[in-house]
XYZ file of C-alpha atoms in Angstrom:
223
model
C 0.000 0.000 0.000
C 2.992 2.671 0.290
C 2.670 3.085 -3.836
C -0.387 4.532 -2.996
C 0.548 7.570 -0.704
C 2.006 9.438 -3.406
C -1.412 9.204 -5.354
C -3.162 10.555 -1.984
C -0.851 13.253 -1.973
C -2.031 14.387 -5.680
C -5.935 13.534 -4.810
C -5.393 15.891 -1.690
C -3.847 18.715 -4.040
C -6.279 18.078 -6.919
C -8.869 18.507 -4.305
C -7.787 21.679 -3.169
C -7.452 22.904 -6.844
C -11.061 22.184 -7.858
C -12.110 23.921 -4.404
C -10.378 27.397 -5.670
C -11.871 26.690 -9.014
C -15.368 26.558 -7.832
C -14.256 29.567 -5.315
C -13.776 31.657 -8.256
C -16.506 30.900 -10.384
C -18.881 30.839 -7.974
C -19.441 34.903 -8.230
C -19.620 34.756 -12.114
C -22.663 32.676 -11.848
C -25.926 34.585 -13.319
C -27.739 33.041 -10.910
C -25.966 34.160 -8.038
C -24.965 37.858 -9.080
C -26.410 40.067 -6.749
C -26.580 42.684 -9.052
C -30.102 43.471 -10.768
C -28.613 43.745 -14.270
C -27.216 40.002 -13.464
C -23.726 41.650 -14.913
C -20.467 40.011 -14.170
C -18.293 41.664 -11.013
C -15.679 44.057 -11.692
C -12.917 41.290 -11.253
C -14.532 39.075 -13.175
C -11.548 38.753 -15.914
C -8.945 38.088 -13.197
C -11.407 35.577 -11.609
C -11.510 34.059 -15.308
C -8.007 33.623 -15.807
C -7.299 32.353 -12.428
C -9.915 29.580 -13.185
C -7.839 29.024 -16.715
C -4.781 28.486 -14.635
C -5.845 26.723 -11.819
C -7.663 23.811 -14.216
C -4.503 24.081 -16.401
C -2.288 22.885 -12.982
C -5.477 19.994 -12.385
C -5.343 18.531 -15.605
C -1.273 18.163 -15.228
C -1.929 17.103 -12.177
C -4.493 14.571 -13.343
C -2.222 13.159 -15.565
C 0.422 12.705 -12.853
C -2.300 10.725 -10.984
C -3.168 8.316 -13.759
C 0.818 7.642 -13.860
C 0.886 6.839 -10.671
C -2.216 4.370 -10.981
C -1.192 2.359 -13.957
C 2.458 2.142 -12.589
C 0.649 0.443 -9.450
C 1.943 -3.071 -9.074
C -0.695 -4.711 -6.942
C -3.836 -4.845 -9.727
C -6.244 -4.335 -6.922
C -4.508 -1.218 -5.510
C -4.223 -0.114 -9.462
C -7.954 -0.429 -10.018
C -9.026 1.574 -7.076
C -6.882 4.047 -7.923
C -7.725 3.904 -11.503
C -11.510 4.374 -10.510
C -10.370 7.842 -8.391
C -8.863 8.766 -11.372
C -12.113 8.446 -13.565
C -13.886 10.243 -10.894
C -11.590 13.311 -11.244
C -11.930 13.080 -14.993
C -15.471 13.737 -14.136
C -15.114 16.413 -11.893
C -12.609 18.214 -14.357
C -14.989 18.020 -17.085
C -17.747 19.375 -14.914
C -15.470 22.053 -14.005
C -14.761 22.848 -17.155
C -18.251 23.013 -18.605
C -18.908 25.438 -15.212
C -15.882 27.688 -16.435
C -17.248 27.972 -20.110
C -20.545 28.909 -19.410
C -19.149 31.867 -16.741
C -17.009 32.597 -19.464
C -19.846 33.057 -21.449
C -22.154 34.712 -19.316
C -18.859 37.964 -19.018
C -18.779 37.499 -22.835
C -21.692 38.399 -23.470
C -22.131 41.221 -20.222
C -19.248 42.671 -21.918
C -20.850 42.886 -25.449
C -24.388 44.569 -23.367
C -26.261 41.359 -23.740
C -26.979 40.361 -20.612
C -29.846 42.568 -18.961
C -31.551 45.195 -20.562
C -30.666 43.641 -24.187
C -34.399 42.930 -24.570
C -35.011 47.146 -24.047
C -32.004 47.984 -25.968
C -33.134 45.540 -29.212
C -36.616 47.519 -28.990
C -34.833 50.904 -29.156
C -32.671 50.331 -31.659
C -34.794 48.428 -33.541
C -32.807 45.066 -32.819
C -29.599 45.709 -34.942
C -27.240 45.941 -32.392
C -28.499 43.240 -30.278
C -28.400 41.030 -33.669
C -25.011 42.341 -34.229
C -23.611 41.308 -30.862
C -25.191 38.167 -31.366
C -23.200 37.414 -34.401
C -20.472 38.202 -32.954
C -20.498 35.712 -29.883
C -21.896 33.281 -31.928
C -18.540 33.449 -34.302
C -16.707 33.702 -30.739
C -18.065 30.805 -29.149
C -17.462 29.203 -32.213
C -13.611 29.673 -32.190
C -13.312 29.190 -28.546
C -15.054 25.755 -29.188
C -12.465 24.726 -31.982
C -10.230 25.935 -29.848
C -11.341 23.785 -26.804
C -11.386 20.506 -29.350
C -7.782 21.329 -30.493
C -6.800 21.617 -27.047
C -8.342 17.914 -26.087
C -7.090 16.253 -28.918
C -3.258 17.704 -27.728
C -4.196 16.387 -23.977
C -5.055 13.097 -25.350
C -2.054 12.625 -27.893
C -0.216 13.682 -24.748
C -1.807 11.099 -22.707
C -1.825 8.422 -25.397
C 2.112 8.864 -25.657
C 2.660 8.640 -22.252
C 0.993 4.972 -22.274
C 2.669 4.088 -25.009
C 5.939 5.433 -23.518
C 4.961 3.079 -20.337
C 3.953 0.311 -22.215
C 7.380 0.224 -24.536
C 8.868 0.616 -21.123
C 7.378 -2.680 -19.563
C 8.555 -4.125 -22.748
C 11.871 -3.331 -22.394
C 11.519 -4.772 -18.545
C 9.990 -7.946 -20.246
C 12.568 -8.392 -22.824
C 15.783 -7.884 -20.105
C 14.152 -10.475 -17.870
C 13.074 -12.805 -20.810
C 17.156 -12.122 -21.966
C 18.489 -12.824 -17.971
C 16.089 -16.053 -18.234
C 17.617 -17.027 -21.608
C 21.224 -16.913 -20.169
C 20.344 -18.979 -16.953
C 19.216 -21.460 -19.488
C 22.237 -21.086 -21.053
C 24.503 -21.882 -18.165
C 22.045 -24.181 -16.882
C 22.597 -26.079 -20.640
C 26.534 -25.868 -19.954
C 26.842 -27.198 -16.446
C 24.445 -29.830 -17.459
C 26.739 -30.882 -20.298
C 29.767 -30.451 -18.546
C 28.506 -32.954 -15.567
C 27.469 -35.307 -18.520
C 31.575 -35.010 -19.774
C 32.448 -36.114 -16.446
C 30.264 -39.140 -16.097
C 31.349 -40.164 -18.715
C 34.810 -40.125 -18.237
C 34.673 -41.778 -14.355
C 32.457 -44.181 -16.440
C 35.305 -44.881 -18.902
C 37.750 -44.431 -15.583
C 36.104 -47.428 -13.873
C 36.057 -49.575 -16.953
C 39.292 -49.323 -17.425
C 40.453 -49.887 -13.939
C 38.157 -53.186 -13.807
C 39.960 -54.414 -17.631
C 43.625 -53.812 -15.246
C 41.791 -55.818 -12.359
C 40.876 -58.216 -14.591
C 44.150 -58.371 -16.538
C 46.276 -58.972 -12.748
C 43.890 -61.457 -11.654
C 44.571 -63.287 -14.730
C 48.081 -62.908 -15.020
C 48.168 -64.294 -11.001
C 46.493 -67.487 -11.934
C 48.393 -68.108 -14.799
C 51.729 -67.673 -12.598
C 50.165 -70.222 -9.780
């Protein structure tokens, strides 16, 4: 169980990571802005990027932890800790979704389309309101190709790392398979080498008994 105290370590840290996440999305939520317009706070950008950062640091972090699981020698240690490491997939991705849609919601306060937009599309007859709603819909757009680019480099990233692991265990398999290969080897040699000398106390003994045989001949023939 002492692989596994490292892992608690990172679960502790990604833990406190999500905890400042939620901390500072929590007052760009529309449905908790105290404000009547339901506009974003005045640090709502620096809230923003601290979010960015902070799930940057939890997905690196994540990836540490599922490291750490699959490098787990005993399999049932490895598939509890595998199984905390989906659950923190999940509550990255929820995270994520939470930080989009804040993101959003100071998008559009910034572009005057949360609050009185409904007023301001009747005044001006609804161009700017369509306008600004063009305009988040082509910025939502990149940000989402932007967001699918960014996945597809975490999971080439990911997918190397196994495969870096798993060439790895290979290369563990192959020196032990090589180490097993040479026992054989001198195994093979000793083996043959103790057959060489039975054989030649074999040939030893026959020869001694032909001598024996040869004096007690010799004796008779002399008495």
């Amino acid at each position: 169980m002492s692989s596994s105290i490292p892992f608690e370590r990172y679960d502790e840290e990604f833990l406190s990571l999500t905890e400042q996440v939620t901390s500072k999305l929590r007052p760009l939520d529309p449905s908790t802005t105290t404000s009547s317009s339901g506009g974003a706070p005045p640090s709502a950008d620096a809230d923003l990027k601290m979010a960015h950062n902070l799930l940057l640091q939890a997905d690196d972090l994540l990836k540490q932890m599922g490291l750490e699981a699959r490098g787990c020698e005993d399999a049932g240690v490895k598939r509890d800790l595998l199984g905390k490491v989906r659950v923190c997939k999940t509550r990255l991705a929820n995270l994520r979704d939470d930080y989009n849609a804040a993101k959003g919601h100071v998008e559009r306060n910034s572009l005057g389309l949360n609050g009185d937009i409904e007023s301001n599309g009747r005044t001006n007859g609804g161009r700017a309101g369509s306008s600004n709603q063009r305009l988040l819909s082509n910025s939502e757009s990149l940000k989402s190709q932007s967001e699918t680019l960014a996945n597809a480099r975490s999971i080439m990233a990911e997918t190397e790392g196994v495969a870096l692991e798993i060439t790895e265990e290979l290369g563990r398999h192959r020196e032990t398979i090589g180490s097993a290969h040479d026992r054989v080897r001198q195994v093979t040699g000793m083996t043959n080498r103790a057959r060489r000398i039975v054989q030649s106390m074999s040939r030893r003994e026959v020869q001694q008994k032909l001598i024996l045989y040869g004096v007690a001949g010799a004796v008779v023939n002399v008495f």
